[in-house]
mmCIF file of C-alpha atoms and ligand atoms in Angstrom:
data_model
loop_
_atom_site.group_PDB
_atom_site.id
_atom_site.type_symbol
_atom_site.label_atom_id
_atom_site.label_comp_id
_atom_site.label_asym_id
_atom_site.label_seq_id
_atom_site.Cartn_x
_atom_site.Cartn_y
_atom_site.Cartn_z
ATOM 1 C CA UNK A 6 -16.790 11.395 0.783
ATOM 2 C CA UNK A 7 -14.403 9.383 2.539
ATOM 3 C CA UNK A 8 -10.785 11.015 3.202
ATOM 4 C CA UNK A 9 -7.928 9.088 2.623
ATOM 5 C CA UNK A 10 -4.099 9.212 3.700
ATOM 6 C CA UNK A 11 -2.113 6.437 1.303
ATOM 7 C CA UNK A 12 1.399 5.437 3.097
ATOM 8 C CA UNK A 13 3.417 4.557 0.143
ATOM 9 C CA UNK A 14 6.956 3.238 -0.799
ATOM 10 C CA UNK A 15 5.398 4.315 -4.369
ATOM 11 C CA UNK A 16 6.519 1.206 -6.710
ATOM 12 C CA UNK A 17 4.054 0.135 -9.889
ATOM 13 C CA UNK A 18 1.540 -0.808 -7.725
ATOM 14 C CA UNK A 19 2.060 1.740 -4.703
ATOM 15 C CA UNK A 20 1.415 4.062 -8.418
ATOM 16 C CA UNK A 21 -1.984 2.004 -9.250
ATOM 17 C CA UNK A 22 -3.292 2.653 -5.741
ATOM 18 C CA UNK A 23 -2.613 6.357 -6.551
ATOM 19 C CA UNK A 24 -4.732 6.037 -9.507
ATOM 20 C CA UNK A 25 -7.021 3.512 -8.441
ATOM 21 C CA UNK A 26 -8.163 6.546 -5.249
ATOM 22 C CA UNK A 27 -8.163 9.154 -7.720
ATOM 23 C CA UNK A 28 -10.406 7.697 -10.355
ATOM 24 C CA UNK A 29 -13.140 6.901 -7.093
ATOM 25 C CA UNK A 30 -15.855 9.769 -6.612
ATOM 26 C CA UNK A 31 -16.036 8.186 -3.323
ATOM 27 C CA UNK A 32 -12.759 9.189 -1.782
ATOM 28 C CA UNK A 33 -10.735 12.481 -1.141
ATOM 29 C CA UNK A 34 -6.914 11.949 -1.375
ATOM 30 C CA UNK A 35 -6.084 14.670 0.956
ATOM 31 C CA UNK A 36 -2.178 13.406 1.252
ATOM 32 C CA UNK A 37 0.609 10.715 0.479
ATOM 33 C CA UNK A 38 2.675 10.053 3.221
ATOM 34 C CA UNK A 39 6.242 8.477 2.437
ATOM 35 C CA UNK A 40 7.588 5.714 2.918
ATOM 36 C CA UNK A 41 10.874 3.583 1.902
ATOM 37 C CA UNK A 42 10.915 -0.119 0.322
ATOM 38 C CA UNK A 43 10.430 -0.061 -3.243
ATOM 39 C CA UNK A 44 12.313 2.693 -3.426
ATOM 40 C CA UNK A 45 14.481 4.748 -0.805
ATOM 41 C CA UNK A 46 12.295 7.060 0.691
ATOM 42 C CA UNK A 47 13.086 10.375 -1.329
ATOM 43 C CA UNK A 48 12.246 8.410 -5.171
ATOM 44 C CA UNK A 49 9.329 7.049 -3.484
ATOM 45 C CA UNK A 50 7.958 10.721 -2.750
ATOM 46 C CA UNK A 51 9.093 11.721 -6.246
ATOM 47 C CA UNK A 52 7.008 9.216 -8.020
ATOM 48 C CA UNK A 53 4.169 10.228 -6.113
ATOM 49 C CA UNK A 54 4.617 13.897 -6.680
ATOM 50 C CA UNK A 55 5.214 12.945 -10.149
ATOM 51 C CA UNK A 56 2.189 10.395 -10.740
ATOM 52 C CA UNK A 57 -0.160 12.780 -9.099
ATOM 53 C CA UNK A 58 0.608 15.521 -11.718
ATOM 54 C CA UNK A 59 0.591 12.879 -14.414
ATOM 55 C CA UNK A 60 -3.241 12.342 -13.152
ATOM 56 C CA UNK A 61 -4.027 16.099 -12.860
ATOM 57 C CA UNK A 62 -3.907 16.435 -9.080
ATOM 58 C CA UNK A 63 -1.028 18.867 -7.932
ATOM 59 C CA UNK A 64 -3.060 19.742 -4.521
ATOM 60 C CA UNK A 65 -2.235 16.117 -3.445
ATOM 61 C CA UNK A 66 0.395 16.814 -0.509
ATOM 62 C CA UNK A 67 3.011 14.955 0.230
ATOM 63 C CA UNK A 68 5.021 14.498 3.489
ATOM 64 C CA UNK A 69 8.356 12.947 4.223
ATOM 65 C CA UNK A 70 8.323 9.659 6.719
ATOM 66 C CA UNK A 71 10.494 8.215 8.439
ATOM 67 C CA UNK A 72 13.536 6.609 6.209
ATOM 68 C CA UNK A 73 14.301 3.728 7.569
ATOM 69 C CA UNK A 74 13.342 0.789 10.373
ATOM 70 C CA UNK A 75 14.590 1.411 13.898
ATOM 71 C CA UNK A 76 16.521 -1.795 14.271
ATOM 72 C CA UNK A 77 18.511 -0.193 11.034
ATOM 73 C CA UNK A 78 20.838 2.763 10.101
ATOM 74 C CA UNK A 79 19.672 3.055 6.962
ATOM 75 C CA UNK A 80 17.959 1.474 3.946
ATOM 76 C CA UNK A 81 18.737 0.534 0.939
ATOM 77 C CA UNK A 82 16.464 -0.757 -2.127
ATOM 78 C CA UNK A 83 17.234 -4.246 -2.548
ATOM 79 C CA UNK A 84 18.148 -5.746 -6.313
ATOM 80 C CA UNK A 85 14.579 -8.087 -6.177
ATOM 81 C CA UNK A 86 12.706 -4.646 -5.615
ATOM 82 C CA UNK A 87 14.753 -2.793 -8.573
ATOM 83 C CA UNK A 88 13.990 -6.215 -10.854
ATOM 84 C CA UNK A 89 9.895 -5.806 -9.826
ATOM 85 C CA UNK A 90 9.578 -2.114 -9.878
ATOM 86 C CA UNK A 91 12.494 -0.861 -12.217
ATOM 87 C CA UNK A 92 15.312 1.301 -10.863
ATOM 88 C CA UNK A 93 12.851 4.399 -10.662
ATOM 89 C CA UNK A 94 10.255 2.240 -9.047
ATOM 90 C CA UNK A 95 7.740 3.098 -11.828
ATOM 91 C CA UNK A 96 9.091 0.758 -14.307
ATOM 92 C CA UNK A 97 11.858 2.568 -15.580
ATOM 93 C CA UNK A 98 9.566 5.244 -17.535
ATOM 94 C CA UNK A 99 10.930 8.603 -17.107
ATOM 95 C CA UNK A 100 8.048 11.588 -15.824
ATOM 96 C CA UNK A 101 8.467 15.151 -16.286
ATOM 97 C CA UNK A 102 10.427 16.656 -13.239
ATOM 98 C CA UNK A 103 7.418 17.363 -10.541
ATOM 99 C CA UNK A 104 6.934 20.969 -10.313
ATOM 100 C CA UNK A 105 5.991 21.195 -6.649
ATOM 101 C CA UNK A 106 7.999 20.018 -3.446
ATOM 102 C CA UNK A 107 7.335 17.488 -0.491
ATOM 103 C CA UNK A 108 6.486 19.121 2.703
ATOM 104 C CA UNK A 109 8.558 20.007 5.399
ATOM 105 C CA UNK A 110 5.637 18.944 8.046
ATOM 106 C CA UNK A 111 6.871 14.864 9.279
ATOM 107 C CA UNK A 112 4.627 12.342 7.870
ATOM 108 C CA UNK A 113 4.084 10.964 11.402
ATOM 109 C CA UNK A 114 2.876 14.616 12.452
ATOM 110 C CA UNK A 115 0.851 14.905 9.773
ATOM 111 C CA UNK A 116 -1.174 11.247 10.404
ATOM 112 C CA UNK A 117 -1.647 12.370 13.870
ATOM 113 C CA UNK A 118 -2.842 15.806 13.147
ATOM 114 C CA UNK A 119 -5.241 14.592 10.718
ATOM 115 C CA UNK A 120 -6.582 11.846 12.834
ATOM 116 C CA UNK A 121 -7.805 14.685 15.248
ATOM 117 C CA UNK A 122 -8.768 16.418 12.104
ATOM 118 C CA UNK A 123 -11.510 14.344 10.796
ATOM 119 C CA UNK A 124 -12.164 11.302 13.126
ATOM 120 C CA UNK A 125 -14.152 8.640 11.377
ATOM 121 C CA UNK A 126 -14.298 10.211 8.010
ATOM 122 C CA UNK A 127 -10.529 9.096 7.768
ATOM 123 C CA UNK A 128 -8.995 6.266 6.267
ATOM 124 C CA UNK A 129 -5.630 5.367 5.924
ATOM 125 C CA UNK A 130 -3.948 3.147 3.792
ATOM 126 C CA UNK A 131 -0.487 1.930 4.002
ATOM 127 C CA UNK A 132 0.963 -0.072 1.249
ATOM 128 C CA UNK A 133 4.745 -0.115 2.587
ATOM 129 C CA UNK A 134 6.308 -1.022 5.504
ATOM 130 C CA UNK A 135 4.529 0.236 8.489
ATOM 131 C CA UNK A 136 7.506 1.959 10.269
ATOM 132 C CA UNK A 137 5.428 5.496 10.343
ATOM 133 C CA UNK A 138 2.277 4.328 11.748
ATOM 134 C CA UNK A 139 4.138 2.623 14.628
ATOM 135 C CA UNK A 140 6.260 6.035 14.988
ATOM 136 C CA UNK A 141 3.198 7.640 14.832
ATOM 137 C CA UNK A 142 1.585 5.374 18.371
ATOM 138 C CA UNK A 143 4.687 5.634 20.164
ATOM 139 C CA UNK A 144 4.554 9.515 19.266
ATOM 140 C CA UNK A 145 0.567 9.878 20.249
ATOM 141 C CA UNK A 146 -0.480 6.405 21.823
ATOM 142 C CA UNK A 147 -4.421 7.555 21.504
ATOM 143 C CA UNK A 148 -3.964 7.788 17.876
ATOM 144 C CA UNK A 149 -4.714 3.707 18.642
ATOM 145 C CA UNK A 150 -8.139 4.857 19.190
ATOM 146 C CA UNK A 151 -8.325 7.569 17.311
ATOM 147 C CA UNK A 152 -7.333 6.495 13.765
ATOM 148 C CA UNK A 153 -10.231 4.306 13.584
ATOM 149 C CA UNK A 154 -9.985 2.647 9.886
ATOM 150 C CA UNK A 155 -6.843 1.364 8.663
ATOM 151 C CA UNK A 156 -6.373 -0.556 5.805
ATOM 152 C CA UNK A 157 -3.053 -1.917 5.536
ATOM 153 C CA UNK A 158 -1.567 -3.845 2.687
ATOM 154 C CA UNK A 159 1.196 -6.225 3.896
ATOM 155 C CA UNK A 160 1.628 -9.834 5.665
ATOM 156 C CA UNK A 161 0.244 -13.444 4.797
ATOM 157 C CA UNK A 162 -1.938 -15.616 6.902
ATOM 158 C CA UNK A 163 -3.119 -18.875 4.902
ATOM 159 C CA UNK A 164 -0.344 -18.386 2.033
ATOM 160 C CA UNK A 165 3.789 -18.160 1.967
ATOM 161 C CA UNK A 166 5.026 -15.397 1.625
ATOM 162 C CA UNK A 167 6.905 -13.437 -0.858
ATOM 163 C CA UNK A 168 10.212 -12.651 0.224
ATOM 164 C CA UNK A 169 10.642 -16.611 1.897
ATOM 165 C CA UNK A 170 7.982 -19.129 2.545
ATOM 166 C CA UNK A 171 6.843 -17.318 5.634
ATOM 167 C CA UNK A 172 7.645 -13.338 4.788
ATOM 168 C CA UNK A 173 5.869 -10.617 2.810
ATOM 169 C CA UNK A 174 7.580 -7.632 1.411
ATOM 170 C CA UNK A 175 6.400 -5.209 3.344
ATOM 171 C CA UNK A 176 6.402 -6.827 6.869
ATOM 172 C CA UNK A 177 9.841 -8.001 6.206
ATOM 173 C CA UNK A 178 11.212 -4.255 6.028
ATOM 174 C CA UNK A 179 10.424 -3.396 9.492
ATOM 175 C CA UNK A 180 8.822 -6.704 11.251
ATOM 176 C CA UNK A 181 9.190 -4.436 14.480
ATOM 177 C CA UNK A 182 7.122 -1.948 13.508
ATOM 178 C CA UNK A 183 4.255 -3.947 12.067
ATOM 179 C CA UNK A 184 4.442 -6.223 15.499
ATOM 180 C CA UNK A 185 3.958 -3.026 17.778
ATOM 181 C CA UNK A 186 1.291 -2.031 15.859
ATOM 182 C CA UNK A 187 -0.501 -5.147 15.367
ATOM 183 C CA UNK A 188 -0.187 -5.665 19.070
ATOM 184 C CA UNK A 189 -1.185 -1.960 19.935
ATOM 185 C CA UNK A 190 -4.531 -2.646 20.111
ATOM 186 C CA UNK A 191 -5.610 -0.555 16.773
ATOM 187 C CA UNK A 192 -7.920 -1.751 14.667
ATOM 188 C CA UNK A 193 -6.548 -2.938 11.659
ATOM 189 C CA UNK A 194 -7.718 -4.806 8.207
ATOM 190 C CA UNK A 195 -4.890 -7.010 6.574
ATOM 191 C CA UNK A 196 -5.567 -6.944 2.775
ATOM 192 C CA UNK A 197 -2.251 -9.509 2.442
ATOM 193 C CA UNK A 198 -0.920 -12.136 0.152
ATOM 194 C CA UNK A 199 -3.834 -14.388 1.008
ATOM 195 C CA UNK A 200 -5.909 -12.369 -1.458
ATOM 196 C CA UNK A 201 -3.614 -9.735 -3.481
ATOM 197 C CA UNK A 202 -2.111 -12.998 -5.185
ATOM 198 C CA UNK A 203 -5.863 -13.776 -6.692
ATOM 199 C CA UNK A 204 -6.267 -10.762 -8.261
ATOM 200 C CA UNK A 205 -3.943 -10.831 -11.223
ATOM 201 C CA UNK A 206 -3.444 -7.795 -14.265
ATOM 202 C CA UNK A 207 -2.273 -9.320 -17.549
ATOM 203 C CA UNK A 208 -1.373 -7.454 -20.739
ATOM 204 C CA UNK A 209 -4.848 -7.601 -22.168
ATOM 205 C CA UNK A 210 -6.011 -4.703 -20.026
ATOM 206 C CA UNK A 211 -3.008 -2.919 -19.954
ATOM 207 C CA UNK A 212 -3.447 -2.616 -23.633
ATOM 208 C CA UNK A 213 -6.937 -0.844 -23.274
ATOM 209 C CA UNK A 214 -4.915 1.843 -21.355
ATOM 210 C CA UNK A 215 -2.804 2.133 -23.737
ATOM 211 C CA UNK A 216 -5.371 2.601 -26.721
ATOM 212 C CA UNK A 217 -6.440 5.912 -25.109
ATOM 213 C CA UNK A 218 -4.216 7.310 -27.119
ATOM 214 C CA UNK A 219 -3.467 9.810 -23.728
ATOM 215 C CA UNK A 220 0.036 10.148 -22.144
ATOM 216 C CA UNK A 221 -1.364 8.820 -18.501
ATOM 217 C CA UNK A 222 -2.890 5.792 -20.659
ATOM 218 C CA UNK A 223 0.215 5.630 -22.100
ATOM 219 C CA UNK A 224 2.169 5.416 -19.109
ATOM 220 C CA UNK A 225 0.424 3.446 -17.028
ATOM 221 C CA UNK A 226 0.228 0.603 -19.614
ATOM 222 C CA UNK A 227 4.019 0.822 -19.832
ATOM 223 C CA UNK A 228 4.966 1.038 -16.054
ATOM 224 C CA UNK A 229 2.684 -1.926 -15.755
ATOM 225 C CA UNK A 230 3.882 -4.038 -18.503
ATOM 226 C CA UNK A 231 7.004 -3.727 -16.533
ATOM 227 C CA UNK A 232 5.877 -4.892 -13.548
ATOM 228 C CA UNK A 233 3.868 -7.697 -15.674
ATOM 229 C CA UNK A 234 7.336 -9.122 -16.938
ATOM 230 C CA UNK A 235 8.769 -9.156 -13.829
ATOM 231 C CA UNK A 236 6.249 -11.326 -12.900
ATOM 232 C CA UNK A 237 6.731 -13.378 -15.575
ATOM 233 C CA UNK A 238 10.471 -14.489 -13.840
ATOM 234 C CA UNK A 239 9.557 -14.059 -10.333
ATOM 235 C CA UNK A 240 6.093 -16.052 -10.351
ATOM 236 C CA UNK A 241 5.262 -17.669 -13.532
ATOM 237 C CA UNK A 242 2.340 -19.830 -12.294
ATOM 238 C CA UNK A 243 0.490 -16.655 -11.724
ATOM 239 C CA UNK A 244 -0.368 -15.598 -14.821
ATOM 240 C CA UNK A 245 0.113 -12.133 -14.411
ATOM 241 C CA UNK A 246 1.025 -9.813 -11.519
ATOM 242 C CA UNK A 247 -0.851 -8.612 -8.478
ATOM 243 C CA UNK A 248 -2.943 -6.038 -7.773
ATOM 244 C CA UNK A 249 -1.217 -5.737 -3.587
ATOM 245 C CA UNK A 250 -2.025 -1.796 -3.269
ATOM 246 C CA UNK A 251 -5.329 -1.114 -5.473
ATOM 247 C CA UNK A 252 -6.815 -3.623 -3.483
ATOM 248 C CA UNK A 253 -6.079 -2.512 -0.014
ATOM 249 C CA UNK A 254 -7.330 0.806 -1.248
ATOM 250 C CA UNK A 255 -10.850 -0.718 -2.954
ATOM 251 C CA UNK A 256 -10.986 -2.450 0.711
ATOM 252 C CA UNK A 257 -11.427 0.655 2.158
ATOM 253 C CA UNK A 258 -14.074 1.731 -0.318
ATOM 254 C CA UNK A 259 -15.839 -1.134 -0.262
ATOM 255 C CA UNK A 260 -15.076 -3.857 2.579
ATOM 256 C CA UNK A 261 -17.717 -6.310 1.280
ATOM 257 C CA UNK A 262 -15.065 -7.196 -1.416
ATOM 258 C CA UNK A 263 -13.250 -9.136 0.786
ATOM 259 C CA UNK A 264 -13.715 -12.445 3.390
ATOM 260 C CA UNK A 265 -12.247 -11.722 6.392
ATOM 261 C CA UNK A 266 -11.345 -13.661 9.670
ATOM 262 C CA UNK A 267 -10.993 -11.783 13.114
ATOM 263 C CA UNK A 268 -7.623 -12.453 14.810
ATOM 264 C CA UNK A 269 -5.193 -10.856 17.369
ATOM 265 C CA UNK A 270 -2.234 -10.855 15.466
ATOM 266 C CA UNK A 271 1.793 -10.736 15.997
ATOM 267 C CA UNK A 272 5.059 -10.745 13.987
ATOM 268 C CA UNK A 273 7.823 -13.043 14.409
ATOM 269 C CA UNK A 274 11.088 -10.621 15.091
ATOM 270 C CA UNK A 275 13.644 -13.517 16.051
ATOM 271 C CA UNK A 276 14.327 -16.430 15.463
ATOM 272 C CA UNK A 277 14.180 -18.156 11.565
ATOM 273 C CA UNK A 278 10.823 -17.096 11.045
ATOM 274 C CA UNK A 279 11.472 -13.260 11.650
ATOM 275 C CA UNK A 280 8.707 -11.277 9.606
ATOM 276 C CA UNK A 281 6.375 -13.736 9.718
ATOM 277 C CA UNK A 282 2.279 -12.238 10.226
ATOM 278 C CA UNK A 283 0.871 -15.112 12.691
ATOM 279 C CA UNK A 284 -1.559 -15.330 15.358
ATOM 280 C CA UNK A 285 -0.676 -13.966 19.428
ATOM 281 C CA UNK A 286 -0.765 -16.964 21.294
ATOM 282 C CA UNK A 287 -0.652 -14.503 24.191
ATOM 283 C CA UNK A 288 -4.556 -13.497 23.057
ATOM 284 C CA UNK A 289 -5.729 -16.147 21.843
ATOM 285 C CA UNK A 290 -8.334 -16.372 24.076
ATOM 286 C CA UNK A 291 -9.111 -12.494 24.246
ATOM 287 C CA UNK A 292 -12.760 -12.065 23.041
ATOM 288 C CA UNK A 293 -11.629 -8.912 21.353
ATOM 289 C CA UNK A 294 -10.027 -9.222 18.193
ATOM 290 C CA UNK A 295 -8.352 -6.264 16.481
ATOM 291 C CA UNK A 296 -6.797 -7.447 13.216
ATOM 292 C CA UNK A 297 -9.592 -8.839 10.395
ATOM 293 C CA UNK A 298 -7.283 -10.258 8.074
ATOM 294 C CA UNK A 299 -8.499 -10.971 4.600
ATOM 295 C CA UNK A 300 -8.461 -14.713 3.292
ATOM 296 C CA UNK A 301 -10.990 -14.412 0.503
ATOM 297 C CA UNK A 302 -11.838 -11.736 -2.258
ATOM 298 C CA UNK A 303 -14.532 -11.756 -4.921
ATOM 299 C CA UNK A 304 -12.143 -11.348 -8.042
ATOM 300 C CA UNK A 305 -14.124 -10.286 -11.070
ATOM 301 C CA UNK A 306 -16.161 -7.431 -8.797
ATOM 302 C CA UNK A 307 -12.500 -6.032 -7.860
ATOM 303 C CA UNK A 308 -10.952 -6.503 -11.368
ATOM 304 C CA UNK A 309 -13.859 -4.356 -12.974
ATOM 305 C CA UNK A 310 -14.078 -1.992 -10.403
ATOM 306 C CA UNK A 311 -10.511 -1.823 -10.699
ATOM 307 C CA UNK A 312 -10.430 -1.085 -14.130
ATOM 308 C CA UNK A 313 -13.430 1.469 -14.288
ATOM 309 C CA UNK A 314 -11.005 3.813 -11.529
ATOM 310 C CA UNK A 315 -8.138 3.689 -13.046
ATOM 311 C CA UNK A 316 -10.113 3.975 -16.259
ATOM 312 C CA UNK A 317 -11.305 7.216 -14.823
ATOM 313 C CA UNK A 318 -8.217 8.202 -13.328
ATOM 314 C CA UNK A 319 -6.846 8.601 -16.870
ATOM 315 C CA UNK A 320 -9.390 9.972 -18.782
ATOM 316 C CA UNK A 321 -9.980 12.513 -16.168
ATOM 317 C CA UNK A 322 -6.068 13.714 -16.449
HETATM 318 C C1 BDR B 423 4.039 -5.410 -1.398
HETATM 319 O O1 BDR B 423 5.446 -5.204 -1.486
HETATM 320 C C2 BDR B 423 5.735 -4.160 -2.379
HETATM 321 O O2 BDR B 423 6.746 -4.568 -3.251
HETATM 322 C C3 BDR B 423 4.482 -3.883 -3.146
HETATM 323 O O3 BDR B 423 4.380 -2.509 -3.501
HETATM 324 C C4 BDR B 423 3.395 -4.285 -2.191
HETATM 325 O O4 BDR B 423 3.065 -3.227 -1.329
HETATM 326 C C5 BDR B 423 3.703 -6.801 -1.884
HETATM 327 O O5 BDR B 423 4.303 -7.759 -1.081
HETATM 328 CA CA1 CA B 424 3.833 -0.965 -1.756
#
């Protein structure tokens, strides 16, 4: 068993990856570290408290990151985010209060420690902005070689991006922090728009949630539906909304899901094209690459392995 650390800004789909590693036999969840974007940073922990519960796993920890990007003072959650994810992040569907707290440990301790912990049996996943893994090099720079598998969910290579033609979400929060660490030399896979925007949820499965007749079905379903709508406005070519977090997180199950192309990568931070994922002209011609970014996934193997976990993730509540 694999153990996993998920870096969230927990929105719908930040929620799905939640489900998505609880519902696989071959993972351990041993932790959600926060993050802000979706949400501010304290709903974002919240939700995951919350959805944990909801999916009968209280021992999941979770640790406060940091709250916002360096180059800011603060952070707020902007109106497209709230329109996406609902003003809750989680569609607007009210959970019972959690009945267990955050810890006081720092997320960016936490990665660090458990790095050390358990080497190569660790994988971590972030699906936010990546503003606590780079706090987490310039804390402990080894951690470059000692966090050996991260799967990250953010950027676009061969596709626009979401937030302009050349931005994604999550590399747009902090395009600092994602350049420092995709120029840190850690390894890194990019599950980003170039394949989260192929695998699509529509109503039709959301329903078979539903018509488990059980309050996680139930919610799930309905937090998704919401995120589904939003689509609906935001893309309507798609034909449903995508599956950014579960993926990254089936990635690191399973990496033969994806296509991927080895690159050194960098982020634009000035200029009009700030937050935009692109190759390091500066090692281009270094025979070491560190980032495989993916640019092709097999779709139906994801969608039904997708829906078997989170299947199990709410039976199993
Ligand atoms: C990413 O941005 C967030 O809104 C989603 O949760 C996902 O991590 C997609 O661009
Ligand atoms: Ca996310």
């Amino acid at each position: 068993m694999k153990k996993i650390i998920l870096d969230l800004d927990t929105g719908v789909d930040d929620s799905l990856a939640i489900a998505y590693a609880l519902g696989s036999p071959e993972l351990e969840l041993i932790a959600i570290t926060g993050t802000y974007g979706n949400v501010v940073l304290p709903l974002g922990m919240k939700n995951s408290l919350q959805i944990t519960e909801l999916l009968g796993h209280p021992e999941v920890k979770v640790f406060p990151g940091v709250p916002h990007s360096e180059a800011t003072d603060g952070f707020e959650t902007l109106e497209i985010s709230k329109f996406i994810h609902g003003q809750n992040g989680i569609g607007d569907i009210t959970l019972p209060e959690p009945s267990r707290e955050a810890e006081s440990t720092p997320a960016v301790d936490f990665i660090i420690e458990a790095a050390h912990e358990y080497g190569e049996d660790l994988v971590y996943v972030p699906t936010g902005p990546l503003t606590n893994l780079a706090a987490a090099i310039r804390k402990h720079p080894k951690l470059v070689d000692e966090l050996t598998n991260v799967v990250l969910m953010g950027g676009a290579l061969t596709t626009c991006g979401n937030v302009n033609g050349w931005s994604e979400a999550n590399i747009s929060q902090d395009p600092e922090a994602a350049d420092f660490v995709f120029r840190s030399g850690m390894r890194t896979t990019m599950i980003g728009l170039d394949v989260t925007l192929q695998t699509l949820l529509t109503y039709k499965e959301t329903k078979q949630w539903r018509d488990t007749g059980t309050e996680a079905g139930k919610f799930m379903a309905d937090m998704t539906d919401y995120y589904i709508k939003a689509y609906e406005t935001t893309a309507p070519d798609l034909g449903g909304c995508g599956l950014h977090d579960p993926l990254a997180v089936a990635v690191a199950i399973d990496p033969t899901l994806v296509t991927t192309f080895d690159i050194n990568l960098k982020v634009d931070t000035d200029g009009a094209t700030r937050g935009r994922t692109i190759g390091d002209t500066t090692r281009l011609n270094d025979p070491v690459k560190t980032t495989k970014v993916a640019i092709d996934v097999d779709v139906p193997r994801f969608l039904s392995e997708f829906m078997d976990r989170i299947g199990r993730a709410i039976v199993n509540a």
